[in-house]
Amino acid sequence: MIARAVLVPIVARALAEDLEGGDLTTEATVDPSAEATAQAVARGEIVVCGGEVFKAVFAEIDPTLEVATYTADGAVAQSGDVLWTVRGSARSILMGERTALNFVQRLSGTATLARKYVNSVPADSTTRITDTRKTTPGLRVLERYAVRTGGAHNHRDTLGSAILIKDNHIIAAGGITRAIERAKTRGPHTSKIEVEVESMSELEEALAAGADIVMLDNFSPSNVDAAVALAKGRALVEVSGRITLERIAVLARAGVDVVSVGALTHSAPAADIGLDIRTAEIGP
Amino acid sequence: MIARAVLVPIVARALAEDLEGGDLTTEATVDPSAEATAQAVARGEIVVCGGEVFKAVFAEIDPTLEVATYTADGAVAQSGDVLWTVRGSARSILMGERTALNFVQRLSGTATLARKYVNSVPADSTTRITDTRKTTPGLRVLERYAVRTGGAHNHRDTLGSAILIKDNHIIAAGGITRAIERAKTRGPHTSKIEVEVESMSELEEALAAGADIVMLDNFSPSNVDAAVALAKGRALVEVSGRITLERIAVLARAGVDVVSVGALTHSAPAADIGLDIRTAEIGP
Amino acid sequence: MIARAVLVPIVARALAEDLEGGDLTTEATVDPSAEATAQAVARGEIVVCGGEVFKAVFAEIDPTLEVATYTADGAVAQSGDVLWTVRGSARSILMGERTALNFVQRLSGTATLARKYVNSVPADSTTRITDTRKTTPGLRVLERYAVRTGGAHNHRDTLGSAILIKDNHIIAAGGITRAIERAKTRGPHTSKIEVEVESMSELEEALAAGADIVMLDNFSPSNVDAAVALAKGRALVEVSGRITLERIAVLARAGVDVVSVGALTHSAPAADIGLDIRTAEIGP
Amino acid sequence: MIARAVLVPIVARALAEDLEGGDLTTEATVDPSAEATAQAVARGEIVVCGGEVFKAVFAEIDPTLEVATYTADGAVAQSGDVLWTVRGSARSILMGERTALNFVQRLSGTATLARKYVNSVPADSTTRITDTRKTTPGLRVLERYAVRTGGAHNHRDTLGSAILIKDNHIIAAGGITRAIERAKTRGPHTSKIEVEVESMSELEEALAAGADIVMLDNFSPSNVDAAVALAKGRALVEVSGRITLERIAVLARAGVDVVSVGALTHSAPAADIGLDIRTAEIGP
Amino acid sequence: MIARAVLVPIVARALAEDLEGGDLTTEATVDPSAEATAQAVARGEIVVCGGEVFKAVFAEIDPTLEVATYTADGAVAQSGDVLWTVRGSARSILMGERTALNFVQRLSGTATLARKYVNSVPADSTTRITDTRKTTPGLRVLERYAVRTGGAHNHRDTLGSAILIKDNHIIAAGGITRAIERAKTRGPHTSKIEVEVESMSELEEALAAGADIVMLDNFSPSNVDAAVALAKGRALVEVSGRITLERIAVLARAGVDVVSVGALTHSAPAADIGLDIRTAEIGP
Amino acid sequence: MIARAVLVPIVARALAEDLEGGDLTTEATVDPSAEATAQAVARGEIVVCGGEVFKAVFAEIDPTLEVATYTADGAVAQSGDVLWTVRGSARSILMGERTALNFVQRLSGTATLARKYVNSVPADSTTRITDTRKTTPGLRVLERYAVRTGGAHNHRDTLGSAILIKDNHIIAAGGITRAIERAKTRGPHTSKIEVEVESMSELEEALAAGADIVMLDNFSPSNVDAAVALAKGRALVEVSGRITLERIAVLARAGVDVVSVGALTHSAPAADIGLDIRTAEIGP
């Protein structure tokens, strides 16, 4: 559940963007008293995501509209499956159609892609797939929800949630050991300390200095194996950067704990969902 | 140019999303007095887009940072080309890295995809490629700019900008002719009237009723040819729906005036742009 | 219907402006449990406008208040006619009285003035009266609605909705023909192209270059006649600037298609509407 | 001076309203490198108001624009007088023209009307003209400033600023005396207590109960004289409701202390101010 | 009653601050279908304040939650007393717990401290205790309400509500008399004029110039007596600065009209209120 | 450094709260051209905090004001020490005085209290003092900064930053072991898992299930010792609830790793800081 205070402003901004000047076409052609029913329908196999957002879009246009859910978030829908319905004023429904679809196509697209990555992990593996902070500006909370809906995990939420020491932090601090020491001394005790390493020697230094998580940057397959062997039992091993669906099984079998995939949120194609509206002609 | 009053709130929201709780890692590891320089660099061939946004991101963190532009919006950059630089407080630069990249990767991704579509139009054709209202919620103004930067055109901005009569409006109004009449009577005189048609007979009715633009929905190639023949000189012909790069040349040669492509904004993969930061270690 | 996401922020800002510090008088003199009923009553002949806004004002103070509509937007009310009623907590009603009236007096004032202009158009004429972008900052969506409620039409909504080439655009582009060519090449295909002209020769150039609408700037009556004769069948003719009620019939009979009137939104006097509240004294 | 934190959001909202979708015409016809200078010029005799707002509008579009003030707020300008100038990017200036004028025409209109009322007070009178809370939703702070700029005074700012007991408060409290007692007991000691009275007997009760200000509602001229005679030295006398310019001198000579005029803010016609822009054609 | 348009944004901001990234723990450990009931309970003797805010917090997370009030604002609760209850989704309740408590502990803390000051005024005295503008940024409206709930009074709300001339205004104006004259001439007639004085001679000047209220700054006890003797019947006497509970009775007996206490809002310790939640384990 | 996009909205809201209606007194008594200099001065021994906020307050009133820092955040100031100065328009300075002080008194108050707790930790101990989520609604980012400025540490920022399993989560999950398992399975790998325990047996279960941090709730001193002995080397030990300055040394010597203190942010008294303004009288 996304708190109303978090969800509504995102939805309201999107509606204002499209509707600030009203809906010329609908006002010109549709009588105010016309009623309609509409079904959001999958146009292909997708992982469904966005029921709450769909509902909020129509409520922020016209609170008298009635929305019902036919397919829960996280379920796999086949082409033709009804996901949600909305009924009430035809004008109100037509005004919200595009914005509602823009949200749920994007969220379901992310959930669907996340599911593909998760399904690429061998059944007996505990490797987890996570997102990154490469989210769409303004939509992080929704996209992270879509990632979870797809069965993947979230990485840290914000720069203020957890510590991840990258190359520039290491240079600025004067080395891995000093960076980790500073992070342990100054960072919150609730955060693990993750360090990005670029070589086996950096990995060794990070482990010796007490990193909780090591992120392997551009390691060759054999080096990934060696890194896992070295780190096992001392720190979690995360791999990131240029991850493809095909590499997931290899990384999982290598014993990598976490694979973080920026594409989940920055390059997921929109899922195909349509809104079939039935309006009745009014009067003579 | 995007007005400051329009751009800054979008950037500020994105920063708040990531930085509301500060940057634990940077504050722990980087001295407040450390300086750095950073270069945004293309990691592949892309159409560059987002210089103003890049600048605004860093200004909304720390107005003392200095940003310079090396590659103009709309130019094609090759892998390794420097796009923009930023210099000043190392902490401030590290805090803005991800948000700045999230914007420019997305915008350059859209511009790059738009350019591909535009380049698929034969040189001697006047067919134009346009976006749709299938934009990312909250980012419409920026994505429409990216579409133009890629060389494509914008479709109507909002539901209040122009009239586009779709199937549900036609049903609600009681037919194409009546819908067009109502739109002419009630809509603003500054908007053309566009009508979506699903058959040759609907096309004929729309033309007879005085549509300015007809949008062909799911017409077969031969029907597209026939539609263009019928409409030429009477209305602009737009084709929309399931457009691929491969179809563009065919549609252009058929004489279609406009091809609108939702994928430009809903499914463009992020362009690969990195930020190479050089921080200096401070003191002993 | 104005989307809730568009209407509520406007109303909420107005209430915050008046009520941020509470209502000293009401809190001091009225018991929290006191109930009241109130009637919004016309104090003269007006075109009614603002029912939805009236309702939203009281809902944004206290959602338990009940509002009923007695006179629909667009109807003509005579002095003494009840427009809307509100009942519930006396404190809540007293807190909203002024803000509610500020909105509906202004909107009804605009609707009433628009109706006067529309009624000045001879019955057999198709000339339409439109507003301009000379709206009150922050209230454009409501004022455009009031204009329509009065029976007039809207001009383009925003700078991003349609193309209107004025003298400075012409100078900057290097002439009318070039400005129109640029607009055709670069502007969206959904917008007509309107050009402001200051002489018969400019008019001829604009028509030759394919303007869809020509706006006559300070043309003498005889020149208006000549302009209409020249443009008829080639472009719509709009007249703007220093329009008075008295000129409307003349312009309509001259065959002008559109008369745009800034005064509709920038100088309409407030309509006289009062709120008659009946509170009961509570207890001893 | 209006605090930046108060002024900028009002200006930014107005710009977003007009420019969210960019400026199609300017982007199509004006080169990005074109420069321009523009002069805001009075088109009639007006009291000037809005220099700070004019400046803020252009700064919130493009901070590189330079604005200069030629006529100070509060000065009387004659037709042709230059009020302010702005120079820089032609695109930026054209984008802000309408919004800037919408503000200053409205504010100068209010200041001009206020000045007319103030000038109607005989020279030897201390009667003051004030506004009311009948301001435009969202613009109260600016309109109150315009009223002062015109030489009139402000009434209480908000429901939380001072106590004004009206008929409904009196009924709810169980009489004038009890209402005043409650207000004295519960209201802040910094506020005077004003009471609206409808008859001589109510006036006597209000004075006896210690009202600081009495507002005469619909008193006949002779009753106004009697009321002033009764109240003089015990309370300030305010007259409100259906005030015209013609009544001011009469009321002043009767010794009324305050005349509050809703029309100053709810029905002031816009002042006529134009923006003369000089753009240079760029290149071949 | 605080208007919904004023209250909801304050609550929504607080929730966004805590919940933008969701509630990791609750989402991980509590089933979405789990129900719970929770009681807000006093953990000591307090003056209760914040029922409306408590309700708004949970409504802005999840409108299906049901909140009931057991102890009214302003009542004294003993340790163990139930103040409010909330029931519904266990997840929703757990998500709002901290934010709801942060509000009501703070408001009840202020009300409790205000009550202590009020109770220190001897029973036969009319001296009133007021707050100051030393409120928590962003929470002024709520804290002023808490002050009234505790039985104390509010001072002026904002810089725009009433006139209070301090030392710097006096210096800038060129003396007390001139400052008061200017304030009388230029300020609104609804505001009393308060002047801060630092000596008996300043007090005399302020009274002579017609101050409505005099604020004694750092007067010795004997000087307070003398000041009251001098001012009685001519102006209200307010004492401010370094006020302790112990001084209240002395000041009251000296005949001081108003004692303003910054500590009410800037240094009130939080009241101890806990939320006892009963969740049921779900399923096997 | 707090990002401008995060800091400015907090400051702007506070200013709007006080200045929406202007500053009646300053406008009445101080000439627009008057200049002033002001010094923020400590009135007692404090830990200074809020330099950036002080600067932002005045910049958001009037960007032409010049602010200089004399005492850095985190330094100890003695009574009379100058912290910051501001110079420029006397009106602008007077308008910002109260809001600026409201911020820095609160932040310095929190930093000063945090320092006291930190100084109570014996020199040879590594026990850290942290804040909690019991922050002032709307000011969390600033108060957490003040806590760090005082030398203490931050606990988790938001509900989305880290996992903290409390009694209700345990009940809902069906026991400590299951709650921890769920958290490990579902929570992000970047967060440690903290569990609140109420007895030695709960502690043992939490450690066995792999908690990273255990929070002891209401343990007696001897039980704290036992708990530390049991947990040492397996998990961090945090103590929370009813912490006083006096208990800190005892807890530190017992080997507790973390003591979290809600009072740092919910009950810190304001630090005493004054603004000494020197305005010059203008003209005759």
Short mmCIF file of N, CA, C and O in Angstrom, two decimals, chain D residues 81-154:
data_model
loop_
_atom_site.label_atom_id
_atom_site.label_comp_id
_atom_site.label_asym_id
_atom_site.label_seq_id
_atom_site.Cartn_x
_atom_site.Cartn_y
_atom_site.Cartn_z
N ASP D 81 4.10 57.16 -21.53
CA ASP D 81 5.21 57.06 -20.59
C ASP D 81 5.73 55.62 -20.52
O ASP D 81 4.97 54.67 -20.48
N VAL D 82 7.05 55.54 -20.50
CA VAL D 82 7.69 54.23 -20.33
C VAL D 82 7.71 53.88 -18.85
O VAL D 82 8.12 54.69 -18.02
N LEU D 83 7.26 52.68 -18.52
CA LEU D 83 7.21 52.26 -17.12
C LEU D 83 8.41 51.39 -16.76
O LEU D 83 9.10 51.64 -15.79
N TRP D 84 8.62 50.36 -17.55
CA TRP D 84 9.74 49.44 -17.31
C TRP D 84 10.26 48.99 -18.67
O TRP D 84 9.54 49.02 -19.67
N THR D 85 11.52 48.56 -18.69
CA THR D 85 12.06 47.96 -19.90
C THR D 85 12.66 46.60 -19.56
O THR D 85 13.04 46.34 -18.41
N VAL D 86 12.71 45.76 -20.57
CA VAL D 86 13.36 44.45 -20.40
C VAL D 86 14.16 44.18 -21.67
O VAL D 86 13.69 44.45 -22.77
N ARG D 87 15.38 43.67 -21.49
CA ARG D 87 16.17 43.35 -22.68
C ARG D 87 16.91 42.03 -22.52
O ARG D 87 17.25 41.62 -21.41
N GLY D 88 17.14 41.40 -23.66
CA GLY D 88 17.83 40.11 -23.65
C GLY D 88 17.25 39.23 -24.74
O GLY D 88 16.81 39.73 -25.78
N SER D 89 17.21 37.94 -24.48
CA SER D 89 16.73 36.97 -25.47
C SER D 89 15.32 37.31 -25.96
O SER D 89 14.38 37.44 -25.16
N ALA D 90 15.16 37.43 -27.27
CA ALA D 90 13.85 37.75 -27.82
C ALA D 90 12.83 36.67 -27.46
O ALA D 90 11.68 36.98 -27.14
N ARG D 91 13.25 35.41 -27.53
CA ARG D 91 12.33 34.34 -27.17
C ARG D 91 11.81 34.50 -25.74
O ARG D 91 10.61 34.40 -25.49
N SER D 92 12.73 34.76 -24.83
CA SER D 92 12.32 34.86 -23.42
C SER D 92 11.35 36.00 -23.20
O SER D 92 10.39 35.89 -22.44
N ILE D 93 11.61 37.12 -23.86
CA ILE D 93 10.73 38.27 -23.68
C ILE D 93 9.34 37.98 -24.24
O ILE D 93 8.32 38.24 -23.58
N LEU D 94 9.30 37.39 -25.43
CA LEU D 94 7.99 37.10 -26.02
C LEU D 94 7.21 36.09 -25.18
O LEU D 94 5.99 36.15 -25.08
N MET D 95 7.91 35.16 -24.55
CA MET D 95 7.25 34.16 -23.72
C MET D 95 6.60 34.79 -22.47
O MET D 95 5.62 34.26 -21.95
N GLY D 96 7.19 35.89 -21.99
CA GLY D 96 6.68 36.47 -20.76
C GLY D 96 5.72 37.62 -20.94
O GLY D 96 5.08 38.06 -19.98
N GLU D 97 5.61 38.13 -22.17
CA GLU D 97 4.84 39.34 -22.43
C GLU D 97 3.44 39.32 -21.81
O GLU D 97 3.06 40.18 -21.02
N ARG D 98 2.68 38.30 -22.15
CA ARG D 98 1.27 38.28 -21.73
C ARG D 98 1.13 38.16 -20.22
O ARG D 98 0.30 38.85 -19.60
N THR D 99 1.91 37.28 -19.61
CA THR D 99 1.80 37.09 -18.16
C THR D 99 2.20 38.36 -17.42
O THR D 99 1.53 38.77 -16.46
N ALA D 100 3.26 38.98 -17.86
CA ALA D 100 3.69 40.22 -17.21
C ALA D 100 2.60 41.29 -17.31
O ALA D 100 2.26 41.95 -16.32
N LEU D 101 2.03 41.42 -18.50
CA LEU D 101 0.98 42.43 -18.67
C LEU D 101 -0.27 42.07 -17.87
O LEU D 101 -0.92 42.95 -17.30
N ASN D 102 -0.61 40.79 -17.84
CA ASN D 102 -1.79 40.41 -17.05
C ASN D 102 -1.66 40.87 -15.60
O ASN D 102 -2.63 41.32 -14.99
N PHE D 103 -0.47 40.75 -15.05
CA PHE D 103 -0.26 41.20 -13.67
C PHE D 103 -0.33 42.72 -13.55
O PHE D 103 -1.07 43.27 -12.75
N VAL D 104 0.47 43.42 -14.33
CA VAL D 104 0.60 44.87 -14.09
C VAL D 104 -0.64 45.64 -14.53
O VAL D 104 -0.95 46.69 -13.96
N GLN D 105 -1.36 45.14 -15.52
CA GLN D 105 -2.60 45.81 -15.91
C GLN D 105 -3.62 45.72 -14.77
O GLN D 105 -4.34 46.67 -14.48
N ARG D 106 -3.67 44.55 -14.14
CA ARG D 106 -4.61 44.36 -13.05
C ARG D 106 -4.22 45.18 -11.83
O ARG D 106 -5.05 45.86 -11.22
N LEU D 107 -2.93 45.14 -11.48
CA LEU D 107 -2.49 45.87 -10.28
C LEU D 107 -2.59 47.38 -10.51
O LEU D 107 -3.02 48.11 -9.62
N SER D 108 -2.19 47.83 -11.67
CA SER D 108 -2.30 49.26 -11.94
C SER D 108 -3.76 49.68 -12.02
O SER D 108 -4.12 50.80 -11.63
N GLY D 109 -4.61 48.80 -12.50
CA GLY D 109 -6.04 49.10 -12.52
C GLY D 109 -6.58 49.30 -11.12
O GLY D 109 -7.34 50.25 -10.85
N THR D 110 -6.18 48.46 -10.22
CA THR D 110 -6.62 48.60 -8.83
C THR D 110 -6.04 49.87 -8.19
O THR D 110 -6.74 50.61 -7.50
N ALA D 111 -4.77 50.12 -8.44
CA ALA D 111 -4.14 51.32 -7.88
C ALA D 111 -4.80 52.59 -8.43
O ALA D 111 -5.01 53.56 -7.71
N THR D 112 -5.13 52.55 -9.70
CA THR D 112 -5.75 53.71 -10.33
C THR D 112 -7.13 53.98 -9.75
O THR D 112 -7.50 55.12 -9.45
N LEU D 113 -7.89 52.92 -9.56
CA LEU D 113 -9.22 53.09 -8.98
C LEU D 113 -9.12 53.56 -7.52
O LEU D 113 -9.87 54.44 -7.08
N ALA D 114 -8.18 52.99 -6.79
CA ALA D 114 -7.99 53.40 -5.40
C ALA D 114 -7.67 54.90 -5.33
O ALA D 114 -8.20 55.63 -4.50
N ARG D 115 -6.80 55.34 -6.23
CA ARG D 115 -6.43 56.76 -6.25
C ARG D 115 -7.65 57.65 -6.51
O ARG D 115 -7.79 58.72 -5.90
N LYS D 116 -8.53 57.19 -7.38
CA LYS D 116 -9.75 57.98 -7.66
C LYS D 116 -10.58 58.14 -6.39
O LYS D 116 -11.10 59.21 -6.11
N TYR D 117 -10.71 57.08 -5.64
CA TYR D 117 -11.49 57.16 -4.40
C TYR D 117 -10.78 58.08 -3.40
O TYR D 117 -11.42 58.93 -2.76
N VAL D 118 -9.48 57.92 -3.29
CA VAL D 118 -8.73 58.75 -2.34
C VAL D 118 -8.83 60.22 -2.72
O VAL D 118 -9.01 61.09 -1.87
N ASN D 119 -8.76 60.49 -4.02
CA ASN D 119 -8.85 61.88 -4.47
C ASN D 119 -10.24 62.48 -4.29
O ASN D 119 -10.41 63.69 -4.35
N SER D 120 -11.22 61.63 -4.08
CA SER D 120 -12.57 62.12 -3.84
C SER D 120 -12.78 62.57 -2.40
O SER D 120 -13.80 63.18 -2.07
N VAL D 121 -11.85 62.22 -1.54
CA VAL D 121 -11.95 62.67 -0.15
C VAL D 121 -11.50 64.14 -0.10
O VAL D 121 -10.43 64.46 -0.61
N PRO D 122 -12.32 65.01 0.47
CA PRO D 122 -11.94 66.42 0.54
C PRO D 122 -10.59 66.57 1.24
O PRO D 122 -10.24 65.79 2.14
N ALA D 123 -9.85 67.59 0.82
CA ALA D 123 -8.47 67.75 1.28
C ALA D 123 -8.36 67.88 2.79
O ALA D 123 -7.37 67.46 3.40
N ASP D 124 -9.36 68.47 3.41
CA ASP D 124 -9.26 68.72 4.85
C ASP D 124 -9.85 67.58 5.69
O ASP D 124 -9.99 67.70 6.91
N SER D 125 -10.15 66.49 5.05
CA SER D 125 -10.77 65.37 5.76
C SER D 125 -9.74 64.30 6.10
O SER D 125 -8.77 64.12 5.37
N THR D 126 -9.94 63.61 7.20
CA THR D 126 -9.05 62.49 7.55
C THR D 126 -9.71 61.15 7.27
O THR D 126 -9.19 60.09 7.65
N THR D 127 -10.84 61.18 6.61
CA THR D 127 -11.52 59.92 6.25
C THR D 127 -10.59 59.06 5.40
O THR D 127 -9.94 59.57 4.49
N ARG D 128 -10.52 57.79 5.74
CA ARG D 128 -9.67 56.94 4.92
C ARG D 128 -10.51 55.94 4.12
O ARG D 128 -11.58 55.52 4.53
N ILE D 129 -9.99 55.63 2.92
CA ILE D 129 -10.60 54.64 2.04
C ILE D 129 -9.87 53.33 2.26
O ILE D 129 -8.63 53.30 2.27
N THR D 130 -10.59 52.23 2.44
CA THR D 130 -9.92 50.94 2.58
C THR D 130 -10.51 49.91 1.62
O THR D 130 -11.62 50.07 1.11
N ASP D 131 -9.71 48.86 1.43
CA ASP D 131 -10.20 47.70 0.68
C ASP D 131 -11.03 46.82 1.61
O ASP D 131 -11.33 47.20 2.75
N THR D 132 -11.40 45.66 1.11
CA THR D 132 -12.12 44.65 1.89
C THR D 132 -11.43 43.31 1.64
O THR D 132 -10.38 43.26 1.01
N ARG D 133 -12.03 42.24 2.10
CA ARG D 133 -11.49 40.90 1.80
C ARG D 133 -12.08 40.35 0.48
O ARG D 133 -11.89 39.18 0.16
N LYS D 134 -12.72 41.23 -0.29
CA LYS D 134 -13.27 40.82 -1.59
C LYS D 134 -12.19 40.88 -2.67
O LYS D 134 -12.32 41.58 -3.67
N THR D 135 -11.12 40.13 -2.45
CA THR D 135 -9.98 40.14 -3.36
C THR D 135 -10.05 38.95 -4.30
O THR D 135 -10.82 38.02 -4.09
N THR D 136 -9.24 38.99 -5.34
CA THR D 136 -9.17 37.88 -6.27
C THR D 136 -8.50 36.68 -5.61
O THR D 136 -7.39 36.82 -5.08
N PRO D 137 -9.14 35.52 -5.64
CA PRO D 137 -8.52 34.34 -5.02
C PRO D 137 -7.10 34.11 -5.54
O PRO D 137 -6.88 34.03 -6.75
N GLY D 138 -6.15 34.03 -4.64
CA GLY D 138 -4.77 33.78 -4.99
C GLY D 138 -3.91 35.03 -5.13
O GLY D 138 -2.69 34.95 -5.20
N LEU D 139 -4.54 36.19 -5.19
CA LEU D 139 -3.79 37.43 -5.43
C LEU D 139 -3.94 38.45 -4.31
O LEU D 139 -3.64 39.63 -4.48
N ARG D 140 -4.39 38.03 -3.12
CA ARG D 140 -4.68 39.01 -2.10
C ARG D 140 -3.49 39.89 -1.75
O ARG D 140 -3.60 41.11 -1.65
N VAL D 141 -2.34 39.28 -1.57
CA VAL D 141 -1.17 40.06 -1.16
C VAL D 141 -0.82 41.12 -2.19
O VAL D 141 -0.47 42.26 -1.85
N LEU D 142 -0.97 40.79 -3.47
CA LEU D 142 -0.64 41.77 -4.51
C LEU D 142 -1.71 42.86 -4.60
O LEU D 142 -1.39 44.04 -4.77
N GLU D 143 -2.95 42.49 -4.48
CA GLU D 143 -4.01 43.49 -4.60
C GLU D 143 -4.01 44.45 -3.41
O GLU D 143 -4.28 45.65 -3.57
N ARG D 144 -3.71 43.93 -2.24
CA ARG D 144 -3.61 44.84 -1.09
C ARG D 144 -2.45 45.82 -1.27
O ARG D 144 -2.54 46.99 -0.90
N TYR D 145 -1.39 45.31 -1.85
CA TYR D 145 -0.27 46.20 -2.16
C TYR D 145 -0.70 47.28 -3.17
O TYR D 145 -0.35 48.46 -3.04
N ALA D 146 -1.47 46.89 -4.16
CA ALA D 146 -1.95 47.85 -5.16
C ALA D 146 -2.85 48.90 -4.53
O ALA D 146 -2.81 50.09 -4.88
N VAL D 147 -3.65 48.50 -3.57
CA VAL D 147 -4.52 49.44 -2.87
C VAL D 147 -3.69 50.49 -2.14
O VAL D 147 -3.96 51.69 -2.21
N ARG D 148 -2.65 50.02 -1.45
CA ARG D 148 -1.76 50.97 -0.75
C ARG D 148 -1.03 51.85 -1.75
O ARG D 148 -0.81 53.03 -1.52
N THR D 149 -0.64 51.25 -2.86
CA THR D 149 0.07 52.02 -3.89
C THR D 149 -0.82 53.15 -4.41
O THR D 149 -0.33 54.23 -4.76
N GLY D 150 -2.10 52.89 -4.46
CA GLY D 150 -3.03 53.92 -4.90
C GLY D 150 -3.29 54.98 -3.86
O GLY D 150 -3.93 55.99 -4.13
N GLY D 151 -2.81 54.76 -2.64
CA GLY D 151 -2.97 55.74 -1.58
C GLY D 151 -4.07 55.42 -0.59
O GLY D 151 -4.26 56.13 0.39
N ALA D 152 -4.78 54.34 -0.85
CA ALA D 152 -5.81 53.92 0.10
C ALA D 152 -5.18 53.04 1.17
O ALA D 152 -3.98 52.78 1.15
N HIS D 153 -6.01 52.59 2.11
CA HIS D 153 -5.52 51.75 3.20
C HIS D 153 -6.07 50.33 3.08
O HIS D 153 -7.04 50.09 2.39
N ASN D 154 -5.42 49.44 3.80
CA ASN D 154 -5.92 48.07 3.87
C ASN D 154 -6.82 47.90 5.08
O ASN D 154 -6.56 48.46 6.15
#
